[in-house]
Tab-separated table of C-alpha atoms and ligand atoms in Angstrom:
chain	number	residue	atom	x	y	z
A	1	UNK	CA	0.000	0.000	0.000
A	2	UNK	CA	1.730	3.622	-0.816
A	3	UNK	CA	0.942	6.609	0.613
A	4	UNK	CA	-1.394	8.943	-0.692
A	5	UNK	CA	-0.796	11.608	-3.255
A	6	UNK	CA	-3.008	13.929	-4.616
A	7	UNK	CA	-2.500	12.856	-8.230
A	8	UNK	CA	-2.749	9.615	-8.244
A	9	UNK	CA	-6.198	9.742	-6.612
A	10	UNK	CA	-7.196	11.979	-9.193
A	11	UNK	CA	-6.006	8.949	-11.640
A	12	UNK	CA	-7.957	6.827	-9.513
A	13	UNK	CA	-11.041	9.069	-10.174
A	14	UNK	CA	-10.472	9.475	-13.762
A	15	UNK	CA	-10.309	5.597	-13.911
A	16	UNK	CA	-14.269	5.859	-12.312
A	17	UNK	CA	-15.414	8.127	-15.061
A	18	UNK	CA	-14.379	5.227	-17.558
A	19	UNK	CA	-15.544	2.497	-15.332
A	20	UNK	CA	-18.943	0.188	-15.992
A	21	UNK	CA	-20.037	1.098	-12.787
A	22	UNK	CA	-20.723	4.772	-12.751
A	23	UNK	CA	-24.971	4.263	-13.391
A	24	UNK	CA	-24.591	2.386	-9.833
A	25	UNK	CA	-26.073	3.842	-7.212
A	26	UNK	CA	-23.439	3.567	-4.100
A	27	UNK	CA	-23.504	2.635	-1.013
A	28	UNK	CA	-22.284	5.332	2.022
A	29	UNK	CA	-21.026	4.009	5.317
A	30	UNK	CA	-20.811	6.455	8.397
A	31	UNK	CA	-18.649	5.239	11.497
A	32	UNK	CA	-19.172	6.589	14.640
A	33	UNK	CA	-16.360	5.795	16.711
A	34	UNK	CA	-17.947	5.834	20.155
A	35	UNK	CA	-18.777	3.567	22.615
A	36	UNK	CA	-19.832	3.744	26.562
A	37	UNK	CA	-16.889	1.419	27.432
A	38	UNK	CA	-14.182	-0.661	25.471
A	39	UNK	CA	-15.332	-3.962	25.680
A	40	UNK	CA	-12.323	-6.732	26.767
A	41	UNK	CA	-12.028	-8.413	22.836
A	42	UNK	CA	-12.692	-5.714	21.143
A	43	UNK	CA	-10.170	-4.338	18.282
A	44	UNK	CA	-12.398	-1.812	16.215
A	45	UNK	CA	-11.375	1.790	15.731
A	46	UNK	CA	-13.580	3.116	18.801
A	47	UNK	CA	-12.905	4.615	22.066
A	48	UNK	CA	-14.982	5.240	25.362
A	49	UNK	CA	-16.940	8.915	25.070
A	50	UNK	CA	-15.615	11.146	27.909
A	51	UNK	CA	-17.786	13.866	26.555
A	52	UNK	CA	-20.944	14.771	24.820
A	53	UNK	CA	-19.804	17.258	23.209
A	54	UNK	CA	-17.016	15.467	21.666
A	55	UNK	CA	-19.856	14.211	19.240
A	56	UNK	CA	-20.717	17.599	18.404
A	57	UNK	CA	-17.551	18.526	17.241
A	58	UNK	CA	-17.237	14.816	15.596
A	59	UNK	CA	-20.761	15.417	13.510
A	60	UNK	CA	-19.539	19.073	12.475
A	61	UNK	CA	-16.234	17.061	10.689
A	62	UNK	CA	-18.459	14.325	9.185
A	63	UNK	CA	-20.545	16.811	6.889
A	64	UNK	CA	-17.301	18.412	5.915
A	65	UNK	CA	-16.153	15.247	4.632
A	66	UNK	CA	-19.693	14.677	3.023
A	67	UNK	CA	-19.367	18.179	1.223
A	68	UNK	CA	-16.310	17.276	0.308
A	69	UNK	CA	-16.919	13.367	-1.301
A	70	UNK	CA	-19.950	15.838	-3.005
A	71	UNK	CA	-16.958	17.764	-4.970
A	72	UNK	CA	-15.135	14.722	-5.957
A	73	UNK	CA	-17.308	11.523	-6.391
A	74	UNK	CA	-19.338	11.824	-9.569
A	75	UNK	CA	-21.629	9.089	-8.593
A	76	UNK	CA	-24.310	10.572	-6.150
A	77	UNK	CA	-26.833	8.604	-6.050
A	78	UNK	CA	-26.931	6.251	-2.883
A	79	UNK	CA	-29.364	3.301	-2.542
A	80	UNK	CA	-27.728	1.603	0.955
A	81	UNK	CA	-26.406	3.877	4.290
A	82	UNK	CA	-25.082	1.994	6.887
A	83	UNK	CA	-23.959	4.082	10.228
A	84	UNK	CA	-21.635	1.420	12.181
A	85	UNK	CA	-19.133	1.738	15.097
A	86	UNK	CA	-18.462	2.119	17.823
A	87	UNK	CA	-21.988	2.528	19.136
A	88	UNK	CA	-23.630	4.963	16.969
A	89	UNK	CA	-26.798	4.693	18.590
A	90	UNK	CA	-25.319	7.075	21.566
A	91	UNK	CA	-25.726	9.700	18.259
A	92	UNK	CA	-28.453	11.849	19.723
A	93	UNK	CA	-31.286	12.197	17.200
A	94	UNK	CA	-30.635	15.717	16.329
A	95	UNK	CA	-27.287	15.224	15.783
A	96	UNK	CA	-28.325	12.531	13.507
A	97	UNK	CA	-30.594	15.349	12.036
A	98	UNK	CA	-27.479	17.471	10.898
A	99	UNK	CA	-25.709	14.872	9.144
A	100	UNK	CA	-28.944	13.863	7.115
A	101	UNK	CA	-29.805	17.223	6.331
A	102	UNK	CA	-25.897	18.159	4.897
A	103	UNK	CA	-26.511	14.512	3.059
A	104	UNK	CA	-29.675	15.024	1.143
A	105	UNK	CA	-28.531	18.539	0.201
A	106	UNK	CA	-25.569	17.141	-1.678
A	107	UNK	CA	-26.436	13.092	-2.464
A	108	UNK	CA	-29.525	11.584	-4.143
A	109	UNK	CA	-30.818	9.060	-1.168
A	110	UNK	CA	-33.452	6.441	-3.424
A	111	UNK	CA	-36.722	6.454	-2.302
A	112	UNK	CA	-36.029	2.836	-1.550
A	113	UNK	CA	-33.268	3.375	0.126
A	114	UNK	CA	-31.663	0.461	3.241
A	115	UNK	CA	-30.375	2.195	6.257
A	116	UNK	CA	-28.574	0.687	8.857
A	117	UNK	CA	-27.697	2.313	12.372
A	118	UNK	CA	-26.043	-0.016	14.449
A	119	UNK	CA	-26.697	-0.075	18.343
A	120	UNK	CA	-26.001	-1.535	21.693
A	121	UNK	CA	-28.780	-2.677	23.987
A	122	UNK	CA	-29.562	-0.067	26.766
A	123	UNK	CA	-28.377	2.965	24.682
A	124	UNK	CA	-31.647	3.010	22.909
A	125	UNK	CA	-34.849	5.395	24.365
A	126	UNK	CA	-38.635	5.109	22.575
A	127	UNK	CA	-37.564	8.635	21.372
A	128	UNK	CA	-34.131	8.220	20.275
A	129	UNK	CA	-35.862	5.574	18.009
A	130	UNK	CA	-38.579	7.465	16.761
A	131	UNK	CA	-36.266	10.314	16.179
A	132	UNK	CA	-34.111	7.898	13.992
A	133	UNK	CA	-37.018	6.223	12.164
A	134	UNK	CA	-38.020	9.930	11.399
A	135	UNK	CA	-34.647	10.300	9.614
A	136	UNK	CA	-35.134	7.218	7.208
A	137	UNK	CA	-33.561	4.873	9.659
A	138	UNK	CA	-35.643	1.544	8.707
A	139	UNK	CA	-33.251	-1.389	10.165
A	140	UNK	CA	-31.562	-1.843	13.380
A	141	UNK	CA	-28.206	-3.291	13.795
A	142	UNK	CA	-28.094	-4.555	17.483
A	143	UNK	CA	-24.829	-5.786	19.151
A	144	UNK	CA	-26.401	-8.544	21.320
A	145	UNK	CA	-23.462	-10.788	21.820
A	146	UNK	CA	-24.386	-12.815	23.709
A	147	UNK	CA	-27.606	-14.030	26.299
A	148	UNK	CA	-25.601	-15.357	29.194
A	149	UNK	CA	-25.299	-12.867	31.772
A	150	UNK	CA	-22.075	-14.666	33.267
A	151	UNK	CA	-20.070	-14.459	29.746
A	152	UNK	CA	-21.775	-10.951	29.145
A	153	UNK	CA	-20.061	-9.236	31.975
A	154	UNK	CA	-16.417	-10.849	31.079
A	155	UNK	CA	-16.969	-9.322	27.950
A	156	UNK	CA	-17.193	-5.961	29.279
A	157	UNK	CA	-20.502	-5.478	27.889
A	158	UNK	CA	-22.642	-3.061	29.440
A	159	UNK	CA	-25.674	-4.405	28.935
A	160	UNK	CA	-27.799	-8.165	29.347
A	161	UNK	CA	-30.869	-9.977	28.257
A	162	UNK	CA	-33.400	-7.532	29.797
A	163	UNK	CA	-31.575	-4.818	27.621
A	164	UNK	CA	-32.107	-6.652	24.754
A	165	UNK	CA	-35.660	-7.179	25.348
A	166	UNK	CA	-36.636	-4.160	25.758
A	167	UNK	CA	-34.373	-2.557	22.894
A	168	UNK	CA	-36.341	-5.321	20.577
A	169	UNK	CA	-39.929	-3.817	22.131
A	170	UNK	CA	-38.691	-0.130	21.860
A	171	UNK	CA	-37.594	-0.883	18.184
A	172	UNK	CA	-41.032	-2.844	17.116
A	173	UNK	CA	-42.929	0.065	18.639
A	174	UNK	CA	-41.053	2.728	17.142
A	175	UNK	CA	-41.527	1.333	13.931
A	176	UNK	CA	-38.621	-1.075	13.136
A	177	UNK	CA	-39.488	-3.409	10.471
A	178	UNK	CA	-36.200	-4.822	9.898
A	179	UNK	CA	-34.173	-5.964	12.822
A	180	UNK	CA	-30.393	-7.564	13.393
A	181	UNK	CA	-28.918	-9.326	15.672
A	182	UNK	CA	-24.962	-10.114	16.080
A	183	UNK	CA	-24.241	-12.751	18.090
A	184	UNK	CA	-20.410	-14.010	19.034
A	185	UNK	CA	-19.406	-17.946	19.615
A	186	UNK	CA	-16.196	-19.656	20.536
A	187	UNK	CA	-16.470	-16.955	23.523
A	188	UNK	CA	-13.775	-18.018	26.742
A	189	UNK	CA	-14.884	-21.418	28.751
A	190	UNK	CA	-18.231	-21.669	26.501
A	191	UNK	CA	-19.649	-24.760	25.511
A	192	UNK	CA	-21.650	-26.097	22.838
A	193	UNK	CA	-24.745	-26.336	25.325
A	194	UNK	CA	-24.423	-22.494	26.189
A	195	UNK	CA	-24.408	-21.284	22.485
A	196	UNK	CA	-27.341	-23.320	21.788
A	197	UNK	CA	-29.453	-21.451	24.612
A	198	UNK	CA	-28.097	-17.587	23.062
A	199	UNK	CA	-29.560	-19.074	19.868
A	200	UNK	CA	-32.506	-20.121	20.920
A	201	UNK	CA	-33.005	-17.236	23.024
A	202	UNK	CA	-32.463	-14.911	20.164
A	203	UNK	CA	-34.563	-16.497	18.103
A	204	UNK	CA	-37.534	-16.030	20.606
A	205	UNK	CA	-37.232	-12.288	19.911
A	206	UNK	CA	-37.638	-13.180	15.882
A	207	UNK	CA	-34.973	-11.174	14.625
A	208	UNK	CA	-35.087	-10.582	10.769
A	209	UNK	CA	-31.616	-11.223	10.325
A	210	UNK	CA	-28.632	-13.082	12.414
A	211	UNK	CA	-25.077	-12.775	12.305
A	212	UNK	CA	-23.228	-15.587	13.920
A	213	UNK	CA	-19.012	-14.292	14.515
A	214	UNK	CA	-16.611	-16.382	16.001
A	215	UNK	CA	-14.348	-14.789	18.348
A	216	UNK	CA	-11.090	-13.023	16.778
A	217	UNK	CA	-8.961	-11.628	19.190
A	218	UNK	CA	-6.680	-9.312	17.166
A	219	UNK	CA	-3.491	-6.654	18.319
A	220	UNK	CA	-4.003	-4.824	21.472
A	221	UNK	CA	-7.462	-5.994	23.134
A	222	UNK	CA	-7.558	-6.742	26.344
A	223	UNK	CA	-8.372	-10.382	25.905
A	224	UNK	CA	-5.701	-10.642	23.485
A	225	UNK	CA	-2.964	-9.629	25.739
A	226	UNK	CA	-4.696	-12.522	28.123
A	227	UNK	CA	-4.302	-15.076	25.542
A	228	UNK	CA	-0.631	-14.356	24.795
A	229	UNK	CA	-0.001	-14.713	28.797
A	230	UNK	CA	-1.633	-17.962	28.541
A	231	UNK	CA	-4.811	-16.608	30.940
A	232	UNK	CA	-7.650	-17.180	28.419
A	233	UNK	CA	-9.185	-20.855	28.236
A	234	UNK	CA	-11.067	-20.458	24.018
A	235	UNK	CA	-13.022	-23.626	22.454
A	236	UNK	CA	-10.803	-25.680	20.498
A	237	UNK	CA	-11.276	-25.887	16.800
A	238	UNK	CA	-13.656	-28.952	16.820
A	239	UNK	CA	-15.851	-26.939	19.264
A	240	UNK	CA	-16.230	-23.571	17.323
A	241	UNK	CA	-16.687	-26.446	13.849
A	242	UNK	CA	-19.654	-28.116	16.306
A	243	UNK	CA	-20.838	-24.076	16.971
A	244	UNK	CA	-20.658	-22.787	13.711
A	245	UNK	CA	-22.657	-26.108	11.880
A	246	UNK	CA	-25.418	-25.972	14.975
A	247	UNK	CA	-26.080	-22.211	14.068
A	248	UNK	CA	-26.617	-23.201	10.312
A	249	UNK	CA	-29.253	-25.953	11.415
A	250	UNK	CA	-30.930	-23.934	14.102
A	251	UNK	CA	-31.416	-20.994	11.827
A	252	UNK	CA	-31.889	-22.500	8.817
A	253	UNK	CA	-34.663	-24.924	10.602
A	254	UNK	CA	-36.242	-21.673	11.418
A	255	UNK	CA	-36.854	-19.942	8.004
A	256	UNK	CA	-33.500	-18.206	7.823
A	257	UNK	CA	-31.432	-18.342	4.554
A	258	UNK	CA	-27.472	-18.881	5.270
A	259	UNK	CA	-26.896	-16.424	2.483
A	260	UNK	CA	-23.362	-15.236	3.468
A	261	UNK	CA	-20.864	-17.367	5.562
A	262	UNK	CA	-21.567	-15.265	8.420
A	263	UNK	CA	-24.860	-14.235	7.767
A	264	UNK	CA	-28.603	-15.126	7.791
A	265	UNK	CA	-31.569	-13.913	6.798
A	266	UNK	CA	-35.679	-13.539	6.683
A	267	UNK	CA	-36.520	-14.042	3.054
A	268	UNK	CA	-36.294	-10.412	1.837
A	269	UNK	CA	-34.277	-9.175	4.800
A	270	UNK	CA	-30.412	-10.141	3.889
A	271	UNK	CA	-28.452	-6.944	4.209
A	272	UNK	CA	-28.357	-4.527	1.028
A	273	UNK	CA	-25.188	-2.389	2.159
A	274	UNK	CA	-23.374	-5.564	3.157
A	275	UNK	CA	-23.838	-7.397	0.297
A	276	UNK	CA	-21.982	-4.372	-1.840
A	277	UNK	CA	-19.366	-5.063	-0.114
A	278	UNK	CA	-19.260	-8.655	-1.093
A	279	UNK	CA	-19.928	-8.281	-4.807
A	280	UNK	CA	-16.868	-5.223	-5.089
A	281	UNK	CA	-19.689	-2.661	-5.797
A	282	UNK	CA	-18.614	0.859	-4.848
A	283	UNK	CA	-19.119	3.055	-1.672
A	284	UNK	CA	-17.678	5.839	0.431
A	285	UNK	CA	-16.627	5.326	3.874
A	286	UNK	CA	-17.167	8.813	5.612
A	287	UNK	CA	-15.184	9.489	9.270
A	288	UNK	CA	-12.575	8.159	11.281
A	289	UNK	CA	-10.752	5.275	9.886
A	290	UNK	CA	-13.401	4.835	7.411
A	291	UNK	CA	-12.721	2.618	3.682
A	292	UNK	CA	-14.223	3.292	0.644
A	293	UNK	CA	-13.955	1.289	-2.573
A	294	UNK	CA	-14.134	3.648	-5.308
A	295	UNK	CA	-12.920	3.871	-9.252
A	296	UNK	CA	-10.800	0.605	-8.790
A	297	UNK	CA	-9.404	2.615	-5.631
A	298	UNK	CA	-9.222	1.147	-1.835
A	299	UNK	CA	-9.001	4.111	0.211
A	300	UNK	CA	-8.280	4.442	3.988
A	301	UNK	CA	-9.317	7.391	6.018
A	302	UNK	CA	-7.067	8.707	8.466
A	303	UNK	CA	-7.359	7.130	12.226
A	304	UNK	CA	-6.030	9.502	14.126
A	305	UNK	CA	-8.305	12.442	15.618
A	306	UNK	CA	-5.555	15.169	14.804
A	307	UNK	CA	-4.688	13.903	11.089
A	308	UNK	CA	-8.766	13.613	10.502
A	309	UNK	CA	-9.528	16.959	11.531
A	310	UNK	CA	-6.518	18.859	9.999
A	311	UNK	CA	-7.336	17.473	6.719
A	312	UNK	CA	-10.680	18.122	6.579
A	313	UNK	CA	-9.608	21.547	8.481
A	314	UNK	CA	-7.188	22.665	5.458
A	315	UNK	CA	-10.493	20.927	2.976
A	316	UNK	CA	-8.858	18.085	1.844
A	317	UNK	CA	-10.162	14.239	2.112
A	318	UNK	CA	-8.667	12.551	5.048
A	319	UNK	CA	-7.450	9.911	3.358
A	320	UNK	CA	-4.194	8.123	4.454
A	321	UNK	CA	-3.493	5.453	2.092
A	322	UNK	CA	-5.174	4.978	-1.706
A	323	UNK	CA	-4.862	1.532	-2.967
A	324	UNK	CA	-5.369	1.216	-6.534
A	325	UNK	CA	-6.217	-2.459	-7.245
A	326	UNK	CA	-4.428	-4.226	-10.294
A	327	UNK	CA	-6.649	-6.193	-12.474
A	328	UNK	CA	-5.268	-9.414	-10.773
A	329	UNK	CA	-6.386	-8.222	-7.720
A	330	UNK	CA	-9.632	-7.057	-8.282
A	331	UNK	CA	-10.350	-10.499	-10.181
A	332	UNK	CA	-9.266	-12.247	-7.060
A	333	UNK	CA	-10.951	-10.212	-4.566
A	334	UNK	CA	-14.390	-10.700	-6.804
A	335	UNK	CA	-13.569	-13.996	-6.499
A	336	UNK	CA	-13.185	-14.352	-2.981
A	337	UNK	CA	-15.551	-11.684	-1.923
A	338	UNK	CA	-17.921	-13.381	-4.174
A	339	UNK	CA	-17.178	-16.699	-2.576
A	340	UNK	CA	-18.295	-15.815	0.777
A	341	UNK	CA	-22.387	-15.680	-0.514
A	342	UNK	CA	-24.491	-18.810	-0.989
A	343	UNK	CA	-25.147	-17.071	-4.472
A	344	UNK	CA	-21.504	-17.722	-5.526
A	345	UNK	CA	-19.708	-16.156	-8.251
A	346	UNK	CA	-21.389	-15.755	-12.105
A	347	UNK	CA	-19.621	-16.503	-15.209
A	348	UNK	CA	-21.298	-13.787	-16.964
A	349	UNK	CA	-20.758	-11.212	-14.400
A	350	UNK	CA	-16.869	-11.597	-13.935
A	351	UNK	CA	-17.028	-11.797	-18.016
A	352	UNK	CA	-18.440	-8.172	-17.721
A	353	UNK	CA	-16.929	-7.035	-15.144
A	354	UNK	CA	-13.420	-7.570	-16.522
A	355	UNK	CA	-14.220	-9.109	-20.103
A	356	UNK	CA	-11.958	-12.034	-19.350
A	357	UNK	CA	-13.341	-15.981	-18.796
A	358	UNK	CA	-13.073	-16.907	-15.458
A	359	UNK	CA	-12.297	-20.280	-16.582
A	360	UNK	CA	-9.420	-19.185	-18.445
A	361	UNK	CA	-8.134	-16.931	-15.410
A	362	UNK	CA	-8.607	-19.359	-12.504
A	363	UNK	CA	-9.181	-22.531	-14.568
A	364	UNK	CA	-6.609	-24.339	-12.791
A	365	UNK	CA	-8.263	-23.375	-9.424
A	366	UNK	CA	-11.717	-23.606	-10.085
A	367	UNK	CA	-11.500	-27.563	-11.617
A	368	UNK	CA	-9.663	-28.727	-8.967
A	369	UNK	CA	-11.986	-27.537	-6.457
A	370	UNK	CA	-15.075	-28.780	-7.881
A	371	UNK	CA	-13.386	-32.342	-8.387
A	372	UNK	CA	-12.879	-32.223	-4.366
A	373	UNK	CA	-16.507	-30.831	-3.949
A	374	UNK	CA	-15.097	-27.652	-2.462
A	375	UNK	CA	-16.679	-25.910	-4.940
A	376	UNK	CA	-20.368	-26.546	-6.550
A	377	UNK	CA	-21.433	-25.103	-10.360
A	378	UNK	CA	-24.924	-24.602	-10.716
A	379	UNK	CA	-26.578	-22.628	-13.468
A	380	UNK	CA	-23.075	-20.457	-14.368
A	381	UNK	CA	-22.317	-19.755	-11.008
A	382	UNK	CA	-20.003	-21.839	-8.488
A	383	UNK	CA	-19.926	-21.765	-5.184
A	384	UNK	CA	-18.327	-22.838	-1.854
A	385	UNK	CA	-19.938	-25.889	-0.798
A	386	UNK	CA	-21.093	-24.679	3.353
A	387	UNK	CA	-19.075	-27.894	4.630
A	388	UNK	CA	-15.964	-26.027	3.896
A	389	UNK	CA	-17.296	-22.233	5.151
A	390	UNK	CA	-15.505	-22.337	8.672
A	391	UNK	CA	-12.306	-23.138	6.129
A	392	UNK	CA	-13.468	-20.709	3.608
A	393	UNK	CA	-10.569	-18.499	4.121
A	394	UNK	CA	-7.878	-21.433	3.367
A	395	UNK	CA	-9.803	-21.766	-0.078
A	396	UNK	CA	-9.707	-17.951	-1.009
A	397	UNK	CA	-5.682	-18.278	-0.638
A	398	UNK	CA	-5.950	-20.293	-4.322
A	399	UNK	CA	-7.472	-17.488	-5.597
A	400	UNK	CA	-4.766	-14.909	-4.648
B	1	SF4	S1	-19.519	-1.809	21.804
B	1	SF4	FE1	-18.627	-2.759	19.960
B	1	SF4	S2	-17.220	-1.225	19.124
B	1	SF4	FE2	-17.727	-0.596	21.232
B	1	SF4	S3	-16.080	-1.416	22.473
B	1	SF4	FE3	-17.734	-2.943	22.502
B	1	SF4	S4	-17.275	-4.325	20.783
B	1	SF4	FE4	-16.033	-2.488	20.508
């Protein structure tokens, strides 16, 4: 990855205005890098709010990287906008107010339009809800975890089951049609037993859509400093295999659809924004630490507070690194990306996309994982069989 210059994102532009997918409408993701606490695993770009009015002053630099993207992005129509964190749902709904109102000035939102606002049980009010729903906010994104009060509190999580209830009531009443949960497995000292009672109780609260994580404990988390000192007792690998397959029979018992490897969904419910990101359609990552895929272009917004503001401050994008893909690597990461759905990878697409056969690009690949039933082929598309999704990331290496 090089550092950023100013000209070579302008190349990286240029590159849009000749690409296929400029009649796309894009997808815009917000993150709101505050929570009430760090929780013990967690890795994301987010710190604990000492101050309310930190947000303020965080909302004012937001729009003045939306006004920006409006001078440089030609594309501005946007179908899916996802706000994710952090906890976003501390985002008071006025505040939430002055970002929409700078975004519908300067983007086209469709009428149609998916949007997301993640949120942690007991940060959400009746009127914090209705105030969001009276924005456009139409699905809820809630960070349940986990139901077992015990494993909860280890976590560091500030909240347990009642909080979810009554977030899930709040929600419904307010006018939520469309409702996530993410749940977390392979979680310290838990057994198989345990994660079957989270997913049963979740399902009890008919969520339209379920994502199932297992545990990563990345870099500097608290738990991952445990691990390394040998304090942290995980599931073995047979354990989180036993986890993950009981999920996919629980849910998909239930009426789900397993339509991503970590992902399931109501019939009409699977995630719009999400599922951009898994078939390399554009969007524009707005705030700290935020990526956008854009003109062939991985970008990477600045991290750091001081280097986010003074950008925007001097009215330049904050971006720190700009990634421009080579054709290899956009092929692969369509593949892989691709990969991860139950719809798999088509023919026809990747022939448009990059007017090359995929069977002549990954022949070699491709044939020798259908003849070991890693891979299926139906109807011009292949995809990974679900035996081999806890392993999927083994099989993307072939691909790279
Ligand atoms: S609420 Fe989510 S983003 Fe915030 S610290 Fe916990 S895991 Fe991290």
């Amino acid at each position: 990855m090089w550092k950023y210059p100013k000209k070579r994102l302008w190349q990286c532009l240029v590159l849009k205005i000749k690409g296929r997918w400029i009649s796309m409408s894009m997808g815009l993701y917000i993150h709101i890098p505050f929570c009430l606490k760090k929780c013990h695993y967690c890795d994301f770009l987010s710190f604990s709010l000492s101050n309310k009015k930190i947000l303020y002053q965080y909302v004012y630099y937001i729009n003045k990287e939306v006004k920006l993207w409006y001078k440089t992005a030609d594309e501005k129509k946007i179908d899916t906008l996802y706000i994710g964190g952090g906890t976003p749902s501390l985002l008071p709904p006025h505040l939430l107010r002055k970002i929409m109102s700078v975004l519908s000035q300067h983007f086209s939102l469709d009428k149609n339009f998916e949007f997301t606002i993640e949120a942690n049980p007991g940060t959400l009010t009746y009127d914090s809800l209705k105030g969001y729903v009276g924005e456009g906010v139409n699905r809820i994104s809630l960070g349940v975890q986990s139901f077992d009060a015990a494993v909860l509190k280890k976590m560091g999580r500030t909240h347990g089951e009642k909080e979810v209830e009554e977030s899930v009531v709040l929600s419904r009443k307010a006018g939520i049609r469309n409702l996530g949960f993410d749940l977390i497995y392979g979680l310290p000292e838990q057994t198989l037993s345990q994660w079957e009672n989270t997913l049963k109780k979740a399902l009890e609260m008919e969520p339209e859509h379920v994502s199932v994580y297992g545990l990563s404990l990345e870099n500097q988390s608290l738990w991952a400093l445990k691990k390394k000192k040998g304090e942290l007792f995980l599931p073995d690998q047979d354990t989180l295999a036993d986890m993950y397959f009981l999920s996919r029979e629980i849910l998909l018992a239930h009426g789900y659809e397993h339509y991503e490897i970590s992902n399931f969904a109501k019939p009409g419910f699977r995630c719009r924004h999400n599922l951009k990101y898994w078939r390399l359609e554009p969007y524009i990552g707005i705030g700290l630490g935020a990526t956008s895929y854009i003109g062939k272009c991985r970008i990477n917004n600045f991290s750091s507070y001081d280097d986010y503001y003074k950008s925007l401050e001097k009215g330049e994008l904050p971006f720190e690194t700009v990634e421009k893909l080579s054709l290899d690597q956009e092929m692969a990461e369509f593949m892989f990306l691709g990969l991860r759905t139950a719809e798999g990878v088509d023919e026809g697409e990747f022939f448009e996309k990059f007017e090359a056969d995929m069977y002549q690009v990954y022949g070699k690949e491709i044939k020798f994982l259908l003849e070991q039933g890693i891979l299926w082929k139906r109807n011009g598309r292949i995809m990974l069989n679900p035996c081999y999704y806890p392993v999927a990331n083994e099989v993307f290496l072939r691909f790279i």
